[in-house]
Coordinates of C-alpha atoms and ligand atoms in Angstrom, one line a residue:
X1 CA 32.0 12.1 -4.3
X2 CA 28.5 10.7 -2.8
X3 CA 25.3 13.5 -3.3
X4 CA 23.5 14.8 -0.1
X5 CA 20.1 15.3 0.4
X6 CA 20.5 17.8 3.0
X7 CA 20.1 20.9 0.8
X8 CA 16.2 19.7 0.2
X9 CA 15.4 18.9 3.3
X10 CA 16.3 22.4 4.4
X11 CA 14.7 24.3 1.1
X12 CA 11.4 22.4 2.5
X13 CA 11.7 23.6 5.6
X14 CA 11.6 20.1 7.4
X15 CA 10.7 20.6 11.2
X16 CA 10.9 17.3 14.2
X17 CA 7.5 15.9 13.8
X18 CA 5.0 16.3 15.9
X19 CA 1.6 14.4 16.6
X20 CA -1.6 15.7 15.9
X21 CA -4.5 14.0 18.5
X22 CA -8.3 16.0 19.3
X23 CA -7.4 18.8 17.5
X24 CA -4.2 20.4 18.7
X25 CA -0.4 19.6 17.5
X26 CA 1.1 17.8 20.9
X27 CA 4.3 18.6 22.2
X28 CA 5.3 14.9 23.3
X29 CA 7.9 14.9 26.0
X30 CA 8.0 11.1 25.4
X31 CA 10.8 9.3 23.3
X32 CA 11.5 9.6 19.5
X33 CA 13.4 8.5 16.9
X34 CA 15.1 9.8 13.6
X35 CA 14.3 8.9 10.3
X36 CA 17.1 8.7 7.8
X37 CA 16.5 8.9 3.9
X38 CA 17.5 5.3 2.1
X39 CA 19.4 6.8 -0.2
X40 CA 21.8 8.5 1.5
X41 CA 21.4 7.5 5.3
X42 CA 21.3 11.1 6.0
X43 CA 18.7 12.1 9.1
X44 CA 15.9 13.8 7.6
X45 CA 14.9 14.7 11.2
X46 CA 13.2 13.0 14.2
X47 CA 9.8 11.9 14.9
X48 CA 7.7 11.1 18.2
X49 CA 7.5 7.7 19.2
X50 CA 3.7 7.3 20.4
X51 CA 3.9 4.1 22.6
X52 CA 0.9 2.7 23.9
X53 CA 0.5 6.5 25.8
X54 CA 0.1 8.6 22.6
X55 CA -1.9 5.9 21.1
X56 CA -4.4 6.2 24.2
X57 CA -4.6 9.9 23.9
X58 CA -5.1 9.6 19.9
X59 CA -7.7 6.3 20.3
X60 CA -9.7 8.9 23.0
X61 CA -9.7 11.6 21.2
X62 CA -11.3 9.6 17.9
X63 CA -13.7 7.9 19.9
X64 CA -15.4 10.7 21.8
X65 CA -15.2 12.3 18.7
X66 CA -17.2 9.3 16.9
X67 CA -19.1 8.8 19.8
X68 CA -20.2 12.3 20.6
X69 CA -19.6 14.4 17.8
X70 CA -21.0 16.1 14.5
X71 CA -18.9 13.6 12.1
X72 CA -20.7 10.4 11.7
X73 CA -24.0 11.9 11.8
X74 CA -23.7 14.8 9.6
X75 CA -25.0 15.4 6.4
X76 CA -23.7 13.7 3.1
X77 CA -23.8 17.1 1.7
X78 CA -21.8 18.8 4.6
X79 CA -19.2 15.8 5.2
X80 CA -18.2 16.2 1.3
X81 CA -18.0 19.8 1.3
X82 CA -15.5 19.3 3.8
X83 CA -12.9 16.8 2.0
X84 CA -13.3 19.0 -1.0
X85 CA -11.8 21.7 0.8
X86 CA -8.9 18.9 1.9
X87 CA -8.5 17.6 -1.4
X88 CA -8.0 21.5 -2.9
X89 CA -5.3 22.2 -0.6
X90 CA -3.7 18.3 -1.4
X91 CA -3.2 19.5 -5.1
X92 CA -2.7 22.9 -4.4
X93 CA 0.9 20.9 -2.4
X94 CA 1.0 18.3 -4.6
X95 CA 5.1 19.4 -5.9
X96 CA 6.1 19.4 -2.4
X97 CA 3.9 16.2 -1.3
X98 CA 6.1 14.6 -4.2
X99 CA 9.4 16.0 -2.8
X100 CA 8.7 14.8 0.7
X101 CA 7.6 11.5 -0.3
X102 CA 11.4 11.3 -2.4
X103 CA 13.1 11.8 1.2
X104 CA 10.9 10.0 2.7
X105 CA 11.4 6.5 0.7
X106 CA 14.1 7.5 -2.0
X107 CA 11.6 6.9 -5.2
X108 CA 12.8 8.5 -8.2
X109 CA 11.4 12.3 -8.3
X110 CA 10.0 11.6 -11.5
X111 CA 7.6 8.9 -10.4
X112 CA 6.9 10.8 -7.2
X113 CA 5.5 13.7 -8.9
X114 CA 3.9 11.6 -12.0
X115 CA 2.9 8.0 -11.3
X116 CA 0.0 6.3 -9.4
X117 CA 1.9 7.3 -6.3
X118 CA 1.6 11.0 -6.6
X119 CA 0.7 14.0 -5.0
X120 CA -2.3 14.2 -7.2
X121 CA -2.7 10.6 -7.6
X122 CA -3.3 11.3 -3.4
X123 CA -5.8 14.0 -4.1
X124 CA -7.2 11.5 -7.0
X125 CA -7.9 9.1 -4.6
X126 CA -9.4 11.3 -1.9
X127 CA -11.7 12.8 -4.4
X128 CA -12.8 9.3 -5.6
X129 CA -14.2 8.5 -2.3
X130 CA -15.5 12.1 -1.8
X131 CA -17.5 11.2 -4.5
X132 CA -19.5 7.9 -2.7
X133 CA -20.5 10.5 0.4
X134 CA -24.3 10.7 -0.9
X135 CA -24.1 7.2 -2.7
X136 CA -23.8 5.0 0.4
X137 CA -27.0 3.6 0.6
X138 CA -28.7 0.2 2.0
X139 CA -31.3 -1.6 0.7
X140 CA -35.4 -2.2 1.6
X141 CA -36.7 -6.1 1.0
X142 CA -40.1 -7.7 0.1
X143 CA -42.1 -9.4 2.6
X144 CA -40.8 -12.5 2.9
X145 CA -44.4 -14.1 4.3
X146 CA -47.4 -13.0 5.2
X147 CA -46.8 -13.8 9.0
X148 CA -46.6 -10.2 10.3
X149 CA -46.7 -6.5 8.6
X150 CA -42.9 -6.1 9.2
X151 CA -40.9 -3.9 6.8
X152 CA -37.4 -4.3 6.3
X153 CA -34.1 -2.1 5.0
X154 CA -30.8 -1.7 5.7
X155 CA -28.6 1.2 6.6
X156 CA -24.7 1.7 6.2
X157 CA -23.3 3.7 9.4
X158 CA -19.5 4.2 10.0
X159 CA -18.0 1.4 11.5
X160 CA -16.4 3.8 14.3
X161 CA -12.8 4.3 15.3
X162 CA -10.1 3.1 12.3
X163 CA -6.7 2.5 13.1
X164 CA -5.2 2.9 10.0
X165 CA -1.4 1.5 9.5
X166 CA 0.6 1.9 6.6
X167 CA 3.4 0.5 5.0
X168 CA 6.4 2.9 3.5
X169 CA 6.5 2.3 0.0
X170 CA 4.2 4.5 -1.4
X171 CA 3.0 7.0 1.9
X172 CA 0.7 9.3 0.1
X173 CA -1.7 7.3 -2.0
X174 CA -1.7 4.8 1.3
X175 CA -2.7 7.6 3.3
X176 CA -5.5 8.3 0.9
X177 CA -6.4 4.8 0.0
X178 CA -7.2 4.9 4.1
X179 CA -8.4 7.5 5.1
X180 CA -10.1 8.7 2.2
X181 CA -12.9 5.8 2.7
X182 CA -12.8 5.8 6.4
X183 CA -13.3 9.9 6.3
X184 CA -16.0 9.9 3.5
X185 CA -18.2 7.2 5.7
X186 CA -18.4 9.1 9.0
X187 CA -15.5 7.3 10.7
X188 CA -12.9 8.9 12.9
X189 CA -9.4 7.6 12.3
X190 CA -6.2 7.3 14.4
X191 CA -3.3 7.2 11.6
X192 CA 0.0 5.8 11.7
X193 CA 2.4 5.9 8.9
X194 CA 5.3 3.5 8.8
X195 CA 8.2 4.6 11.0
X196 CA 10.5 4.5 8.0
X197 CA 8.4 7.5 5.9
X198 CA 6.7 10.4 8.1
X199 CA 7.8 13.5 6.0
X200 CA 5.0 13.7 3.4
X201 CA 2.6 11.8 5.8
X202 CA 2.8 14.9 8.4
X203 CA 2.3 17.2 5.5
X204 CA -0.8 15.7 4.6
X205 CA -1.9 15.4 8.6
X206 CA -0.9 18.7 8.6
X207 CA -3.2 20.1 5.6
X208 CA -6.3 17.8 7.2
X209 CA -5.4 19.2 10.6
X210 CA -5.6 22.8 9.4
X211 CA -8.7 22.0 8.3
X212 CA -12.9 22.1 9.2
X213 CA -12.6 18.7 10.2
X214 CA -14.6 18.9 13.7
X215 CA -12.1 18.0 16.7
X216 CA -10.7 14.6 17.5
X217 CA -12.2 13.2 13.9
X218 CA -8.3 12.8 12.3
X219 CA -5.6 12.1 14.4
X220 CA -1.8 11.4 13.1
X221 CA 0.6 9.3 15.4
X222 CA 4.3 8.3 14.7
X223 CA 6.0 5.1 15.6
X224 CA 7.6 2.0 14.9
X225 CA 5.7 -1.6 15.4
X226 CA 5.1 -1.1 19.3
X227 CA 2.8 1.9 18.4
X228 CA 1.5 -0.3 15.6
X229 CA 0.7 -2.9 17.8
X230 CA -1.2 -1.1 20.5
X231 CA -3.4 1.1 17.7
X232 CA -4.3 -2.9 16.1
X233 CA -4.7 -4.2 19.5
X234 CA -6.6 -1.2 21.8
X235 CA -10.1 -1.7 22.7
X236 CA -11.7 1.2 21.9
X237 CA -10.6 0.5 17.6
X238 CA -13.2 -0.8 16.4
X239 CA -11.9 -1.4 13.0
X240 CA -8.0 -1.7 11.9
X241 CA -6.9 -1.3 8.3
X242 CA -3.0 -2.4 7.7
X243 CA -0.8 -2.5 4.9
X244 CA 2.2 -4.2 5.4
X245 CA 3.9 -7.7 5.7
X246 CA 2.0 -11.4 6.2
X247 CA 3.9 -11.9 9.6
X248 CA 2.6 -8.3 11.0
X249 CA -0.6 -9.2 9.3
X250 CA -0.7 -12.2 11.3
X251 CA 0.0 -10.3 14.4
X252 CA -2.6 -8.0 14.1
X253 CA -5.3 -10.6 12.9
X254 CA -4.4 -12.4 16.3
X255 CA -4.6 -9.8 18.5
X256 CA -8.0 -8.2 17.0
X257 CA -9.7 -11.4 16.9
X258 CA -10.1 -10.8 21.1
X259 CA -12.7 -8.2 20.1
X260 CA -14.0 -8.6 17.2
X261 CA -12.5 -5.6 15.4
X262 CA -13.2 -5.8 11.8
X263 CA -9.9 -6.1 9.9
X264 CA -8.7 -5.2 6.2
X265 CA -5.1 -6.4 5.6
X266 CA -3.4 -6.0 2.4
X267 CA 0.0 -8.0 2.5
X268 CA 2.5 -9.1 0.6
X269 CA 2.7 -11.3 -2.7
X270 CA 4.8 -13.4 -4.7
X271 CA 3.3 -13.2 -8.0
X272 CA 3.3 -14.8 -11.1
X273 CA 4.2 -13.2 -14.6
X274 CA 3.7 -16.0 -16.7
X275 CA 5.2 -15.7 -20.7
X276 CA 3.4 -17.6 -22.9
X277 CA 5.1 -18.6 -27.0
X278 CA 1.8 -17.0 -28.0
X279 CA 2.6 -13.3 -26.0
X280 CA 2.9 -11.0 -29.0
X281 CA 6.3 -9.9 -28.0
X282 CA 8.6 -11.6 -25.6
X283 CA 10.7 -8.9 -25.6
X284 CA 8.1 -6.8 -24.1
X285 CA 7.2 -9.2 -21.6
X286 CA 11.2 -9.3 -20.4
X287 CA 11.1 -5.7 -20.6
X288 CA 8.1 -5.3 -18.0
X289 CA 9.0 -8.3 -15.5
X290 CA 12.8 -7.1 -15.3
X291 CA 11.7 -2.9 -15.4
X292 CA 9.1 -3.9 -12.7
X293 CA 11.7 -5.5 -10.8
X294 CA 14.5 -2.9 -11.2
X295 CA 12.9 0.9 -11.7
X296 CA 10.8 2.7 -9.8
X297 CA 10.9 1.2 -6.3
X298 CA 13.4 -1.0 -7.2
X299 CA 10.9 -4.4 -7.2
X300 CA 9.8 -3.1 -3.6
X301 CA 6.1 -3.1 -4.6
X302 CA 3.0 -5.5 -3.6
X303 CA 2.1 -6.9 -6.8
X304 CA 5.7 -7.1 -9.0
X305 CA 5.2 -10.6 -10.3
X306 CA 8.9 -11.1 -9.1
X307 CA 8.4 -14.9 -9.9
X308 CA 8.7 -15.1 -14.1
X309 CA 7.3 -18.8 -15.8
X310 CA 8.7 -18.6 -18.9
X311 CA 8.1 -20.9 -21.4
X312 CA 10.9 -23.1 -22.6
X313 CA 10.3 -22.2 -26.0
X314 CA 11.1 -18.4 -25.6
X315 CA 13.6 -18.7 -22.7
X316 CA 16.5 -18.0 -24.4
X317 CA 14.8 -15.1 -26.1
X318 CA 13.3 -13.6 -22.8
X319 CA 17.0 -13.7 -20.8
X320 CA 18.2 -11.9 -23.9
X321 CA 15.9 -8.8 -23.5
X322 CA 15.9 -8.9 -19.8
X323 CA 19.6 -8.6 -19.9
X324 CA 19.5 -5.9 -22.3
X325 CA 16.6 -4.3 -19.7
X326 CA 18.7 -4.2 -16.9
X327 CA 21.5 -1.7 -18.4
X328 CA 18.7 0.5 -18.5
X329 CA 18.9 0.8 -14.7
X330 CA 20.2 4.1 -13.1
X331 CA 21.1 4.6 -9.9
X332 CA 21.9 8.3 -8.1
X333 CA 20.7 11.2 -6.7
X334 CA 16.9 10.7 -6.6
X335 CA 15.9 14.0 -7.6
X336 CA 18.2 13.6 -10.7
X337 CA 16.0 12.9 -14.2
X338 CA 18.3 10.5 -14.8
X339 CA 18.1 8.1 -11.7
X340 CA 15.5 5.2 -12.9
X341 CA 15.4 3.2 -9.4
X342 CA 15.1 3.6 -6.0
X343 CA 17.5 2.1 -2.7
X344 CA 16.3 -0.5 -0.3
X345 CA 14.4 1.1 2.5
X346 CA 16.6 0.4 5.6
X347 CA 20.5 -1.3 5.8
X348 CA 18.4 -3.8 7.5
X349 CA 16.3 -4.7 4.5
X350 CA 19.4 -4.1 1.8
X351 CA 21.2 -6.9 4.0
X352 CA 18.1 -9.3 3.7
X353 CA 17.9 -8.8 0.0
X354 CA 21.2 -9.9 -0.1
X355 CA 20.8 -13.2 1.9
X356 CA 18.2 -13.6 -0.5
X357 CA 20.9 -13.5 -3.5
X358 CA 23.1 -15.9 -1.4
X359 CA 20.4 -18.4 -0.8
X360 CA 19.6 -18.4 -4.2
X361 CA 22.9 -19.3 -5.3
X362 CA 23.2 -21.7 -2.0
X363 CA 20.1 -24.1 -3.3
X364 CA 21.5 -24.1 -7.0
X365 CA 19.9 -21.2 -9.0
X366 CA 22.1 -19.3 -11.4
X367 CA 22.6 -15.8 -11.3
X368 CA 22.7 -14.3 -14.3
X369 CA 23.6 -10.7 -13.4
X370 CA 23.6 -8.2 -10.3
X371 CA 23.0 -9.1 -6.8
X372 CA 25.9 -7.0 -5.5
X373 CA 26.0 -3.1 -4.9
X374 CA 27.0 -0.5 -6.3
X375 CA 30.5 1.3 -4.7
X376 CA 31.5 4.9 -5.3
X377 CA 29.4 7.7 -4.9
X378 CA 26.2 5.2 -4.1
X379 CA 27.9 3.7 -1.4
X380 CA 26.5 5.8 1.3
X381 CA 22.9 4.5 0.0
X382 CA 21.1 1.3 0.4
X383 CA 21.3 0.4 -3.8
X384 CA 22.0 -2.9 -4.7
X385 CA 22.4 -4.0 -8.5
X386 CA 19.2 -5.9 -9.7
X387 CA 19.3 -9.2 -9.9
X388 CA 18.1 -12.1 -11.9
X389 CA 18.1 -15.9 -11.7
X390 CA 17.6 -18.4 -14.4
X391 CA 17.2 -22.4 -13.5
X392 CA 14.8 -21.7 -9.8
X393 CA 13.0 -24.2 -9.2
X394 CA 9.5 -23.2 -7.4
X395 CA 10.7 -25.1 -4.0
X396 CA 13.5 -22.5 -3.5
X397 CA 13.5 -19.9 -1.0
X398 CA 13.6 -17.0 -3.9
X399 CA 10.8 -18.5 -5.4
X400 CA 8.5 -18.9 -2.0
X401 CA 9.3 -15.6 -0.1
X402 CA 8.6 -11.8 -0.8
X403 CA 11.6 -10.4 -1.6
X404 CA 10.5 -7.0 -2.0
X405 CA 13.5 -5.8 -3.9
X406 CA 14.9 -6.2 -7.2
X407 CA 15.0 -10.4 -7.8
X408 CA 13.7 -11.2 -10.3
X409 CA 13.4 -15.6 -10.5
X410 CA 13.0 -17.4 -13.5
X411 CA 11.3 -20.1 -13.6
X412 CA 11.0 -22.3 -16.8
X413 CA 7.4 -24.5 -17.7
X414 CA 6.0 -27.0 -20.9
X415 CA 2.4 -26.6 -20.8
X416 CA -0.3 -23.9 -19.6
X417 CA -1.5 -26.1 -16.5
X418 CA 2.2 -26.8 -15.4
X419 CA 2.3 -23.3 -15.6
X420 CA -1.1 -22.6 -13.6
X421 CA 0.2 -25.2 -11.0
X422 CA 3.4 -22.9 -10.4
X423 CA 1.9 -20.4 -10.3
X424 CA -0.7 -21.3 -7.5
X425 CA 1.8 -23.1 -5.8
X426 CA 2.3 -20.7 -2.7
X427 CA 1.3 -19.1 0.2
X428 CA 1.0 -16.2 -1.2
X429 CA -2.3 -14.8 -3.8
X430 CA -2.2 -11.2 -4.2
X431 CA -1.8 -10.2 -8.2
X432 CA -0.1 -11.9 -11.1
X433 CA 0.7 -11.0 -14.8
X434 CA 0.2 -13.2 -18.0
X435 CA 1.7 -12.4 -21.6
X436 CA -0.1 -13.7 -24.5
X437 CA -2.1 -12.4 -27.4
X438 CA -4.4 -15.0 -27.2
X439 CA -7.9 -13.9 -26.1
X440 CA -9.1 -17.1 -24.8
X441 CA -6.2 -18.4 -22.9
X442 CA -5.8 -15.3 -20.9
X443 CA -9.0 -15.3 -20.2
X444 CA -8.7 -19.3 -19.1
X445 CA -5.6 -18.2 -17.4
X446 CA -6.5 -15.5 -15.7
X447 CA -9.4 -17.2 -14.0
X448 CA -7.3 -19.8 -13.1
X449 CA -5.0 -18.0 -11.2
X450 CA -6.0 -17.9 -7.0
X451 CA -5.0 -14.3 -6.3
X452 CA -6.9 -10.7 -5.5
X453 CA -6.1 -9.3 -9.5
X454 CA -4.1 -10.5 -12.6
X455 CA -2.8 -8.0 -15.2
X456 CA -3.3 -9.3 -18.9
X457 CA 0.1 -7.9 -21.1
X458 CA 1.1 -5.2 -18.4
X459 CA -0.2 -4.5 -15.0
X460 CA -1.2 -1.2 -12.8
X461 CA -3.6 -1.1 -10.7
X462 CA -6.3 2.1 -10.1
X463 CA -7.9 3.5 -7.2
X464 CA -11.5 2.6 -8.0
X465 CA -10.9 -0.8 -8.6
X466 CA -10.8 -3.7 -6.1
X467 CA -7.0 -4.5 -4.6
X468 CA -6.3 -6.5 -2.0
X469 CA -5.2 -10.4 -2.2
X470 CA -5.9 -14.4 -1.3
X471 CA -4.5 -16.4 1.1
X472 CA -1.7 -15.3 3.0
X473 CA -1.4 -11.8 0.8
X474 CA -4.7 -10.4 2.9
X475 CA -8.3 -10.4 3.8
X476 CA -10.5 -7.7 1.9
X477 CA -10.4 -4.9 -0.6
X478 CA -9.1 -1.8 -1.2
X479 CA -10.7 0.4 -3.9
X480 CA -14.0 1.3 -5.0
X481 CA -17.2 0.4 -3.4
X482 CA -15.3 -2.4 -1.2
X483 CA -13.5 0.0 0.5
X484 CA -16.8 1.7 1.3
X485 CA -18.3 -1.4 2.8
X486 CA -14.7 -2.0 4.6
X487 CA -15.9 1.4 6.8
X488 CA -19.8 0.5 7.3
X489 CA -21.5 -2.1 9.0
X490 CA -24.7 -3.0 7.9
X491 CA -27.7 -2.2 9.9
X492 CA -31.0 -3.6 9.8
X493 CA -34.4 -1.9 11.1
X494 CA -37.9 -3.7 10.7
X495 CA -40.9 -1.7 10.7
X496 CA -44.2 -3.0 12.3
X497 CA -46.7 -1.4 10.2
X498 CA -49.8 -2.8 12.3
X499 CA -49.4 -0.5 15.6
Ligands
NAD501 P1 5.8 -4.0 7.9 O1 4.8 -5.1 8.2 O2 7.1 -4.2 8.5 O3 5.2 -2.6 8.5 C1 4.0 -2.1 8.1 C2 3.4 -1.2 9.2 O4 3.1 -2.0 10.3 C3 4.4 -0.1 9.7 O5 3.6 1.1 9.9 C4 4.9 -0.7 11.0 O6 5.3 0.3 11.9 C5 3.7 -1.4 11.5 N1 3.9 -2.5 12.5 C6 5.0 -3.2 12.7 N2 4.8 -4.1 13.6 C7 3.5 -4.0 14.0 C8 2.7 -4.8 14.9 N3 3.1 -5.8 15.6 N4 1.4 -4.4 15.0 C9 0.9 -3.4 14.2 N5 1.6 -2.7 13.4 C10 2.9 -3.0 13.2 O7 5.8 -3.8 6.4 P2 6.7 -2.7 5.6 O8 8.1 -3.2 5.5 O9 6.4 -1.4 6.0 O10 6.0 -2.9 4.1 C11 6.4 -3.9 3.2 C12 5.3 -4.9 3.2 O11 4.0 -4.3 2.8 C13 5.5 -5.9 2.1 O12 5.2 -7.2 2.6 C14 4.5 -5.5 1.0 O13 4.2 -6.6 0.1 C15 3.4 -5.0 1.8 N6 2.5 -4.1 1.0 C16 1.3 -4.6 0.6 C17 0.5 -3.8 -0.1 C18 -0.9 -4.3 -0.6 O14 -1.7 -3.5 -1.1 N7 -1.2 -5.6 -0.4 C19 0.9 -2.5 -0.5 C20 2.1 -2.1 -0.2 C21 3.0 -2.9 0.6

């Protein structure tokens, strides 16, 4: 008998989402659309489909708000006393955040209440860039001649309106990781969360919409990639930050280039875990790649290295413990202790991680377990068994594209700069993951691999460090300082002294 997830929808109280744009919950007599949780394909409920209209509204309410109100010029002092508030009531929900966010995209409870993707890690992160309001400062210069009696500094002001898009994955510490910068450096921000995960996105929309917030300084829109599209592409954006796939990434760089609109896009990856003979324990190694492939979100994550060198020496060794991994893997009811992994997002996605199992077998890779889905109870969901192949060759099309699910490629090499080449060899540049206990060739490694981070024996990345990736996986950083100087521009002023 398959589980339902109706019973905690309901207990939460889930409403039809609305919109929230210059202050006031809209009542949108335009088209929506239902969401459905992944792991059950039951509708959660429906949400409002902005369209180029409600992104109009929500793009004019942020900009008269940045252009006329108290938020980008108010004092560091007041603007943080405001996010405190925020960040109170975040923990103060941070159970039902984590409930919401399990509808949303089907992530184990567990992880949804405990990880990096939290309700508190969301109130972490907010906090954490809180925390830079009175430490965003520029910078004065010595005279650089004696020509004139000129003095020089710099200023950091807000960069304006943000259109801030996110991808489903992991919809409250996105939320933060956006808006939590943008908010704490006088910005005013039009958000829209990925069509596929609006629950715990409205609730936190909802907490910063029952705030002091001044009108018009957060707004929340729904929508699928037409709404995306005209928040990237509108005029009156000044800056866009997006988390999602290259191609939309590509999209969106294309269309803001027209006006200039700064851009941060953090896209996808096909990373590297490279097992050295020298990794203290091979097992472990096997254990990580194939648990970051198979639990949690199920491989659906940025940075899984989802791409293992492994070299020929401990081959045998690492397909031993991986296999062993994988019975680990539980699937079911999400809110269940037991359930270890999550479903696809969409049918649509489950049926293109599929193809991705029958093109790997197509171009001559062996599978050596999974690939197929799960009947019974899970059939109603989008699970499908993880996967791993042994004997890919970097030219094939598992070893090139993102995935995003639970694939896991292995790919066997002879030396450290066969392994490096591998490695580098894609389009792609976003993390990667190296196993070995010795000190000098990670470090040699490490710097050798072209991406925006590399984990040394294990890999999680933190809010206040830089994220973000190379090449075709993105352009600027999440994280830290970076983030701050994502929502400023830099502004000059010379002084004439002699008048
Ligand atoms: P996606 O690109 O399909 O969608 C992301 C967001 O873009 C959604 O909100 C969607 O509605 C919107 N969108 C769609 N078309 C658009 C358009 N033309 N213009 C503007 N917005 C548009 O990605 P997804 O399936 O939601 O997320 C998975 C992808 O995100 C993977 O590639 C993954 O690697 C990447 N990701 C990257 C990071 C990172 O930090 N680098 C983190 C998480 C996920």
């Amino acid at each position: 008998m398959s589980f339902s997830l109706l019973d905690v929808r309901d207990r939460l109280g889930v409403q039809p989402g609305r919109m929230f744009i210059g202050g006031r919950w809209v009542d949108w007599d335009g088209p929506r659309f239902d969401q459905v949780s992944p792991a059950t394909n039951e509708v959660m409920t429906s949400f409002a489909e902005a369209g180029r209209r409600g992104v109009d509204m929500a793009v004019a309410a942020a900009r008269r708000a940045f252009d006329e109100g108290p938020w980008p010029r108010m004092a560091a002092q007041d603007r943080k006393r405001m996010l405190q508030r925020i960040i109170e009531r975040i923990y103060d929900a941070e159970e039902e955040l984590a409930q919401l966010q399990t509808l949303d995209n089907g992530i184990p409870y567990h992880f949804s209440r405990s990880s990096r993707l939290s309700g508190k890690a969301c109130a972490d992160i907010f906090d954490h860039y809180a925390g830079w309001i009175d430490k965003i400062t520029g910078e004065t210069y010595p005279q650089f001649s004696d020509a004139s009696n000129f003095h020089y500094m710099s200023f950091r002001e807000p960069v304006g309106v943000a259109g801030l898009i996110t991808a489903w994955n992991a919809p409250l510490a996105m939320f933060a990781m956006k808006a939590g910068p943008a908010l704490a450096c006088g910005c005013t921000v039009v958000l829209k969360p990925s069509e596929n995960t609006n629950l715990a996105a409205t609730r936190l929309a909802q907490i910063l919409a029952e705030s002091d917030l001044p009108e018009g300084v957060f707004n929340f829109v729904t929508g699928a990639g037409e709404t995306g599209a005209a928040l990237a592409g509108h005029p009156g954006v000044d800056k866009v930050s997006f988390t999602g796939s290259a191609a939309v990434g590509e999209r969106i760089a294309n269309a803001s280039g027209l006006n200039m609109k700064r851009l941060s896009l953090e896209l996808g990856g096909k990373s590297a875990g490279i097992v050295f003979p020298q990794a203290r324990s091979v097992a472990g190694a096997a254990t990580t790649l194939l648990g970051l492939c198979s639990t949690f979100l199920s491989g659906q994550v940025c940075s899984t290295s989802s791409r293992a060198l492994v070299h020929v020496s401990v081959l045998d060794e690492f397909v031993h413990h991986a296999t062993e991994q994988v019975r680990n893997v539980r699937f079911g009811n999400p809110f269940d202790a037991a359930t270890t992994s999550a479903p696809m997002i969409t049918r649509a996605h489950l049926e293109r991680v599929l193809g991705f199992v029958e093109s790997g077998k197509a171009e001559g890779a062996t599978l050596a377990f999974g690939g197929d889905r799960p009947g019974g109870e899970l059939a109603n969901g989008n699970w499908v068994n993880p996967a791993m192949f042994v004997g890919v060759t970097n030219d094939m099309r598992i070893a090139r594209e993102e995935i995003f699910g639970p694939v896991l490629s292995v790919i066997p090499f002879e030396t450290e700069e066969e392994a490096i080449r591998i490695a580098n060899d894609s389009e792609y540049g976003l993390a990667g993951t190296l196993w070995t206990a010795d000190v000098t060739q990670a470090f040699r490694v490490a710097r050798a691999i072209r991406s925006g981070s590399v984990g040394i024996n294990g890999y999680a990345s933190i809010p206040n460090a830089p994220m973000g990736g190379v090449r075709r996986s993105g352009i600027g950083r999440e994280g830290g300082w970076p983030a701050i100087e994502a929502f400023t521009e830099l502004k000059t002023i010379n002084f004439n002294l002699d008048i």
